Amino acid sequence: MRVSLFLQKQIIECSKAFQPHSTRLQWPKSQDKVFVAMSGGVDSSFSAYLLKSQGYNVEGVFMRNWLDEDSAPSGCPAERDWATVQKVCKKLNISCRRFNFEKEYWNLVFEPSLDLYENGLTPNPDVSCNRQVKFGALFDALKKHCENNVKGDWWLASGHYAKSVVNIETNESHMCIPTDKRKDQTLFLCTIRKEALEKTIFPLHNWTKENVKKQASSAGFKEIAEKQESQGLCFVSPNVGRKFRKFLQRYLNFSDRPIKVIAGKNVVGEFSGNHGIWSLTVGERCGLSLPQAQSEYFGRWYVWKKDIKNNALYICRGTNNELLMSKCIYLKDWKWCGTKLQNLEKSALSCFVRVRHQQPLQPAKVTWRNPESVKIHFQDKQRAVTPGQVIAVYVNDVCLGGGMVDTVEPEKDFD
């Protein structure tokens, strides 16, 4: 697609608007109230410490999001975390309050994720948790509280590795990639509401994780700095393996039919129905033992497609098989992070995209087909882009927003 002169001009203006000299750090004034979302981990604890050290009026806030701690895939010890938050706040001589968002998490994050799993998709619950709960329900609760109890301006601070800035000319808020590119968490924040972003700061925007742990230890939080990073239910992920699959078995329906495993046009094996076709993700090893002595089965086999209707799993040989590769995908449920760019429909914008956490930014042409539907054409082939996952889009280091993968066009189809 040729880019019109109008769009070329807009791209130039868009890039100019996101240059460092055109923005300033979004940051509270000395008299402002700052609420720090605290989990008991080192990042949020150190964020509270930094703000308190800088003289701000700081208050810690803690969220309980999960009903049954014993059923959580990673334990999610909310009461222990709450005790840690109270201990940190006492040490910093700041108050703290607790919110219960179990209902909101269940209805807005967990159940929708279950629906996606049942339909063979691979959701990213931490993205929806940030939008719906941390920067949704929590933000709304703080806003309501501040209307009658806080004089002057107020802010929500988060220990995420991200950066919020303000365009000097337009006074609009944007979210940017932080100093620590390795820990960049903007992908998980790419769909948060404009209203919330305008009131959010990220104290760790210019810190590296290594320095956070080092300085937190020096500040008297050595025990927190050295403990294993927590991944509660906002980070429900197949990465916790069998424990995660066993956890989801409590909530998902199973087919009594065995799962057919297909290579090419041939059925090469099957899994029992209680294995759950949802438990396998595009791009991972299929887990089926094939006779390696036979040339047609030799090698490592990977999932490249799931057919929920027919309870079938399609596999291919080789980690970089063309069936796992794609250059064109379509997103749905697009959400702008901060200010919407105007007049983009049906125009191709040169951007960068991030398919998964910690992946380097990938150059691509991005076309808004309508306000909620986006087409992405990658410059380089991408492996195992999976329906259901969230993709973030960037101009320079600014995150424009994100959407859910709807369909993927493979580099090659079976004949």
Short mmCIF file of N, CA and C in Angstrom, two decimals, residues 246-354:
data_model
loop_
_atom_site.label_atom_id
_atom_site.label_comp_id
_atom_site.label_asym_id
_atom_site.label_seq_id
_atom_site.Cartn_x
_atom_site.Cartn_y
_atom_site.Cartn_z
N LYS A 246 -3.51 -28.21 36.20
CA LYS A 246 -4.34 -28.83 37.23
C LYS A 246 -5.28 -27.82 37.84
N PHE A 247 -4.79 -26.60 38.02
CA PHE A 247 -5.62 -25.52 38.55
C PHE A 247 -6.80 -25.22 37.63
N LEU A 248 -6.54 -25.09 36.34
CA LEU A 248 -7.61 -24.75 35.40
C LEU A 248 -8.62 -25.88 35.23
N GLN A 249 -8.20 -27.11 35.50
CA GLN A 249 -9.11 -28.24 35.38
C GLN A 249 -10.32 -28.10 36.30
N ARG A 250 -10.19 -27.29 37.35
CA ARG A 250 -11.30 -27.10 38.27
C ARG A 250 -12.41 -26.25 37.65
N TYR A 251 -12.06 -25.49 36.62
CA TYR A 251 -13.00 -24.51 36.10
C TYR A 251 -13.42 -24.74 34.65
N LEU A 252 -12.67 -25.54 33.91
CA LEU A 252 -12.95 -25.71 32.49
C LEU A 252 -13.68 -27.02 32.22
N ASN A 253 -14.54 -26.99 31.21
CA ASN A 253 -15.24 -28.20 30.80
C ASN A 253 -14.35 -29.03 29.88
N PHE A 254 -14.51 -30.34 29.92
CA PHE A 254 -13.70 -31.23 29.10
C PHE A 254 -14.58 -32.04 28.16
N SER A 255 -14.02 -32.34 27.01
CA SER A 255 -14.71 -33.24 26.09
C SER A 255 -14.34 -34.68 26.43
N ASP A 256 -15.32 -35.57 26.32
CA ASP A 256 -15.04 -36.99 26.55
C ASP A 256 -14.27 -37.61 25.39
N ARG A 257 -14.31 -36.92 24.25
CA ARG A 257 -13.64 -37.45 23.07
C ARG A 257 -12.12 -37.30 23.19
N PRO A 258 -11.36 -38.27 22.70
CA PRO A 258 -9.90 -38.10 22.69
C PRO A 258 -9.50 -36.99 21.72
N ILE A 259 -8.36 -36.38 21.99
CA ILE A 259 -7.85 -35.32 21.13
C ILE A 259 -7.00 -35.95 20.03
N LYS A 260 -7.42 -35.76 18.79
CA LYS A 260 -6.66 -36.29 17.66
C LYS A 260 -5.44 -35.41 17.40
N VAL A 261 -4.30 -36.04 17.19
CA VAL A 261 -3.08 -35.33 16.85
C VAL A 261 -2.77 -35.60 15.39
N ILE A 262 -2.69 -34.52 14.59
CA ILE A 262 -2.59 -34.65 13.14
C ILE A 262 -1.30 -34.01 12.63
N ALA A 263 -0.56 -34.75 11.84
CA ALA A 263 0.63 -34.24 11.16
C ALA A 263 0.38 -34.36 9.67
N GLY A 264 0.44 -33.24 8.95
CA GLY A 264 0.06 -33.27 7.55
C GLY A 264 -1.41 -33.57 7.43
N LYS A 265 -1.75 -34.69 6.80
CA LYS A 265 -3.15 -35.11 6.69
C LYS A 265 -3.42 -36.40 7.46
N ASN A 266 -2.42 -36.84 8.24
CA ASN A 266 -2.54 -38.13 8.92
C ASN A 266 -2.68 -37.97 10.43
N VAL A 267 -3.56 -38.76 11.02
CA VAL A 267 -3.67 -38.83 12.47
C VAL A 267 -2.53 -39.70 12.98
N VAL A 268 -1.66 -39.12 13.81
CA VAL A 268 -0.46 -39.84 14.26
C VAL A 268 -0.55 -40.25 15.73
N GLY A 269 -1.62 -39.87 16.40
CA GLY A 269 -1.76 -40.24 17.81
C GLY A 269 -2.94 -39.51 18.41
N GLU A 270 -3.09 -39.66 19.72
CA GLU A 270 -4.17 -38.97 20.41
C GLU A 270 -3.83 -38.80 21.89
N PHE A 271 -4.48 -37.78 22.48
CA PHE A 271 -4.42 -37.55 23.92
C PHE A 271 -5.79 -37.88 24.50
N SER A 272 -5.83 -38.23 25.77
CA SER A 272 -7.12 -38.45 26.42
C SER A 272 -7.85 -37.12 26.54
N GLY A 273 -9.16 -37.18 26.59
CA GLY A 273 -9.96 -35.96 26.63
C GLY A 273 -9.68 -35.09 27.82
N ASN A 274 -9.31 -35.70 28.97
CA ASN A 274 -9.08 -34.89 30.16
C ASN A 274 -7.74 -34.16 30.13
N HIS A 275 -6.96 -34.36 29.07
CA HIS A 275 -5.71 -33.61 28.92
C HIS A 275 -6.02 -32.14 28.70
N GLY A 276 -7.10 -31.86 27.96
CA GLY A 276 -7.51 -30.48 27.72
C GLY A 276 -6.76 -29.86 26.56
N ILE A 277 -7.44 -29.66 25.43
CA ILE A 277 -6.77 -29.08 24.26
C ILE A 277 -6.32 -27.65 24.55
N TRP A 278 -7.00 -27.00 25.51
CA TRP A 278 -6.64 -25.64 25.89
C TRP A 278 -5.26 -25.58 26.55
N SER A 279 -4.78 -26.71 27.09
CA SER A 279 -3.54 -26.71 27.85
C SER A 279 -2.30 -26.66 26.96
N LEU A 280 -2.48 -26.83 25.67
CA LEU A 280 -1.36 -26.77 24.73
C LEU A 280 -1.42 -25.47 23.94
N THR A 281 -0.27 -24.85 23.78
CA THR A 281 -0.18 -23.54 23.14
C THR A 281 0.56 -23.65 21.82
N VAL A 282 0.13 -22.88 20.84
CA VAL A 282 0.81 -22.84 19.55
C VAL A 282 2.28 -22.48 19.76
N GLY A 283 3.16 -23.29 19.17
CA GLY A 283 4.59 -23.05 19.27
C GLY A 283 5.32 -23.91 20.27
N GLU A 284 4.58 -24.62 21.16
CA GLU A 284 5.26 -25.46 22.13
C GLU A 284 5.32 -26.91 21.67
N ARG A 285 6.22 -27.69 22.30
CA ARG A 285 6.35 -29.11 21.97
C ARG A 285 5.01 -29.79 22.20
N CYS A 286 4.66 -30.72 21.32
CA CYS A 286 3.33 -31.33 21.39
C CYS A 286 3.20 -32.33 22.53
N GLY A 287 4.32 -32.90 23.00
CA GLY A 287 4.26 -33.82 24.13
C GLY A 287 3.86 -35.23 23.76
N LEU A 288 3.74 -35.52 22.48
CA LEU A 288 3.37 -36.87 22.04
C LEU A 288 4.62 -37.63 21.62
N SER A 289 4.77 -38.85 22.12
CA SER A 289 5.94 -39.67 21.76
C SER A 289 5.71 -40.31 20.39
N LEU A 290 6.54 -39.93 19.43
CA LEU A 290 6.46 -40.50 18.09
C LEU A 290 7.67 -41.41 17.86
N PRO A 291 7.52 -42.47 17.07
CA PRO A 291 8.61 -43.43 16.84
C PRO A 291 9.78 -42.79 16.09
N GLN A 292 10.85 -42.47 16.83
CA GLN A 292 11.98 -41.76 16.25
C GLN A 292 12.79 -42.61 15.28
N ALA A 293 12.59 -43.91 15.30
CA ALA A 293 13.31 -44.78 14.36
C ALA A 293 12.76 -44.66 12.95
N GLN A 294 11.57 -44.12 12.81
CA GLN A 294 10.95 -43.97 11.49
C GLN A 294 11.20 -42.55 10.98
N SER A 295 11.73 -42.45 9.78
CA SER A 295 12.14 -41.16 9.24
C SER A 295 11.00 -40.15 9.18
N GLU A 296 9.78 -40.64 8.90
CA GLU A 296 8.67 -39.69 8.77
C GLU A 296 8.25 -39.08 10.11
N TYR A 297 8.71 -39.69 11.21
CA TYR A 297 8.35 -39.18 12.53
C TYR A 297 9.55 -38.61 13.30
N PHE A 298 10.75 -38.75 12.71
CA PHE A 298 11.96 -38.33 13.42
C PHE A 298 11.96 -36.81 13.64
N GLY A 299 12.45 -36.40 14.80
CA GLY A 299 12.59 -34.98 15.09
C GLY A 299 11.65 -34.50 16.17
N ARG A 300 11.68 -33.19 16.40
CA ARG A 300 10.83 -32.58 17.41
C ARG A 300 9.60 -31.96 16.74
N TRP A 301 8.46 -32.19 17.38
CA TRP A 301 7.19 -31.76 16.79
C TRP A 301 6.52 -30.71 17.67
N TYR A 302 5.92 -29.73 17.00
CA TYR A 302 5.36 -28.57 17.70
C TYR A 302 3.91 -28.33 17.27
N VAL A 303 3.14 -27.78 18.19
CA VAL A 303 1.75 -27.43 17.89
C VAL A 303 1.73 -26.20 16.98
N TRP A 304 0.98 -26.27 15.87
CA TRP A 304 0.86 -25.08 15.03
C TRP A 304 -0.59 -24.64 14.85
N LYS A 305 -1.55 -25.50 15.21
CA LYS A 305 -2.96 -25.10 15.10
C LYS A 305 -3.81 -25.98 16.02
N LYS A 306 -4.88 -25.37 16.57
CA LYS A 306 -5.84 -26.12 17.38
C LYS A 306 -7.22 -26.01 16.75
N ASP A 307 -7.89 -27.13 16.62
CA ASP A 307 -9.25 -27.18 16.06
C ASP A 307 -10.20 -27.61 17.18
N ILE A 308 -10.80 -26.63 17.83
CA ILE A 308 -11.66 -26.93 18.98
C ILE A 308 -12.90 -27.69 18.55
N LYS A 309 -13.50 -27.31 17.42
CA LYS A 309 -14.74 -27.94 16.96
C LYS A 309 -14.57 -29.44 16.77
N ASN A 310 -13.45 -29.83 16.17
CA ASN A 310 -13.21 -31.25 15.89
C ASN A 310 -12.28 -31.92 16.91
N ASN A 311 -11.94 -31.17 17.95
CA ASN A 311 -11.08 -31.70 19.02
C ASN A 311 -9.78 -32.27 18.44
N ALA A 312 -9.13 -31.46 17.61
CA ALA A 312 -7.92 -31.91 16.92
C ALA A 312 -6.77 -30.93 17.14
N LEU A 313 -5.58 -31.50 17.18
CA LEU A 313 -4.36 -30.74 17.37
C LEU A 313 -3.45 -30.99 16.18
N TYR A 314 -3.04 -29.93 15.49
CA TYR A 314 -2.17 -30.06 14.33
C TYR A 314 -0.73 -29.76 14.74
N ILE A 315 0.19 -30.64 14.31
CA ILE A 315 1.58 -30.49 14.68
C ILE A 315 2.46 -30.45 13.44
N CYS A 316 3.65 -29.87 13.60
CA CYS A 316 4.62 -29.80 12.50
C CYS A 316 6.01 -30.08 13.06
N ARG A 317 6.92 -30.44 12.18
CA ARG A 317 8.27 -30.82 12.60
C ARG A 317 9.21 -29.62 12.50
N GLY A 318 9.97 -29.40 13.57
CA GLY A 318 10.98 -28.34 13.55
C GLY A 318 10.50 -27.07 14.22
N THR A 319 11.37 -26.50 15.06
CA THR A 319 10.98 -25.32 15.82
C THR A 319 10.73 -24.09 14.95
N ASN A 320 11.34 -24.05 13.77
CA ASN A 320 11.14 -22.91 12.87
C ASN A 320 10.42 -23.31 11.59
N ASN A 321 9.56 -24.31 11.70
CA ASN A 321 8.75 -24.73 10.56
C ASN A 321 7.93 -23.55 10.04
N GLU A 322 7.77 -23.46 8.73
CA GLU A 322 7.05 -22.33 8.13
C GLU A 322 5.61 -22.24 8.61
N LEU A 323 5.04 -23.36 9.04
CA LEU A 323 3.67 -23.34 9.55
C LEU A 323 3.56 -22.57 10.86
N LEU A 324 4.68 -22.40 11.54
CA LEU A 324 4.70 -21.64 12.78
C LEU A 324 4.96 -20.16 12.54
N MET A 325 5.30 -19.81 11.31
CA MET A 325 5.70 -18.45 10.99
C MET A 325 4.55 -17.65 10.36
N SER A 326 4.55 -16.36 10.64
CA SER A 326 3.54 -15.49 10.04
C SER A 326 4.13 -14.10 9.83
N LYS A 327 3.62 -13.42 8.81
CA LYS A 327 4.01 -12.03 8.56
C LYS A 327 2.83 -11.08 8.64
N CYS A 328 1.62 -11.64 8.74
CA CYS A 328 0.43 -10.79 8.78
C CYS A 328 -0.55 -11.33 9.82
N ILE A 329 -1.00 -10.45 10.71
CA ILE A 329 -1.99 -10.83 11.71
C ILE A 329 -3.05 -9.74 11.82
N TYR A 330 -4.17 -10.09 12.42
CA TYR A 330 -5.25 -9.13 12.63
C TYR A 330 -5.60 -9.08 14.12
N LEU A 331 -5.72 -7.87 14.64
CA LEU A 331 -6.09 -7.67 16.04
C LEU A 331 -7.54 -7.21 16.14
N LYS A 332 -8.18 -7.56 17.25
CA LYS A 332 -9.50 -7.04 17.56
C LYS A 332 -9.45 -6.40 18.95
N ASP A 333 -10.54 -5.74 19.33
CA ASP A 333 -10.64 -5.10 20.65
C ASP A 333 -9.47 -4.15 20.90
N TRP A 334 -9.11 -3.37 19.88
CA TRP A 334 -8.01 -2.42 20.03
C TRP A 334 -8.34 -1.37 21.09
N LYS A 335 -7.36 -1.07 21.96
CA LYS A 335 -7.49 -0.04 22.99
C LYS A 335 -6.32 0.92 22.88
N TRP A 336 -6.63 2.22 22.83
CA TRP A 336 -5.58 3.23 22.84
C TRP A 336 -5.06 3.41 24.25
N CYS A 337 -3.75 3.54 24.39
CA CYS A 337 -3.13 3.82 25.68
C CYS A 337 -2.79 5.31 25.70
N GLY A 338 -3.63 6.08 26.36
CA GLY A 338 -3.45 7.52 26.31
C GLY A 338 -4.27 8.11 25.18
N THR A 339 -3.69 9.05 24.45
CA THR A 339 -4.43 9.80 23.45
C THR A 339 -4.52 9.07 22.12
N LYS A 340 -5.71 9.04 21.55
CA LYS A 340 -5.94 8.42 20.26
C LYS A 340 -5.35 9.26 19.14
N LEU A 341 -4.67 8.60 18.19
CA LEU A 341 -4.24 9.28 16.98
C LEU A 341 -5.41 9.33 16.01
N GLN A 342 -5.60 10.45 15.36
CA GLN A 342 -6.77 10.66 14.54
C GLN A 342 -6.53 10.26 13.08
N ASN A 343 -7.65 9.96 12.39
CA ASN A 343 -7.65 9.74 10.94
C ASN A 343 -6.69 8.65 10.47
N LEU A 344 -6.63 7.57 11.23
CA LEU A 344 -5.72 6.49 10.86
C LEU A 344 -6.38 5.36 10.09
N GLU A 345 -7.73 5.36 10.06
CA GLU A 345 -8.42 4.23 9.45
C GLU A 345 -7.98 4.01 8.00
N LYS A 346 -7.68 2.75 7.70
CA LYS A 346 -7.32 2.30 6.36
C LYS A 346 -6.01 2.91 5.85
N SER A 347 -5.15 3.34 6.77
CA SER A 347 -3.85 3.88 6.39
C SER A 347 -2.76 3.08 7.09
N ALA A 348 -1.66 2.84 6.40
CA ALA A 348 -0.56 2.04 6.95
C ALA A 348 0.46 2.95 7.63
N LEU A 349 0.69 2.70 8.90
CA LEU A 349 1.63 3.50 9.68
C LEU A 349 2.85 2.65 10.03
N SER A 350 4.03 3.18 9.79
CA SER A 350 5.26 2.47 10.14
C SER A 350 5.46 2.55 11.65
N CYS A 351 5.43 1.41 12.31
CA CYS A 351 5.52 1.35 13.77
C CYS A 351 6.46 0.22 14.18
N PHE A 352 6.51 0.01 15.48
CA PHE A 352 7.13 -1.18 16.05
C PHE A 352 6.07 -1.90 16.87
N VAL A 353 6.20 -3.21 16.97
CA VAL A 353 5.25 -3.98 17.76
C VAL A 353 6.00 -4.93 18.67
N ARG A 354 5.34 -5.31 19.75
CA ARG A 354 5.90 -6.33 20.64
C ARG A 354 4.89 -7.45 20.76
#
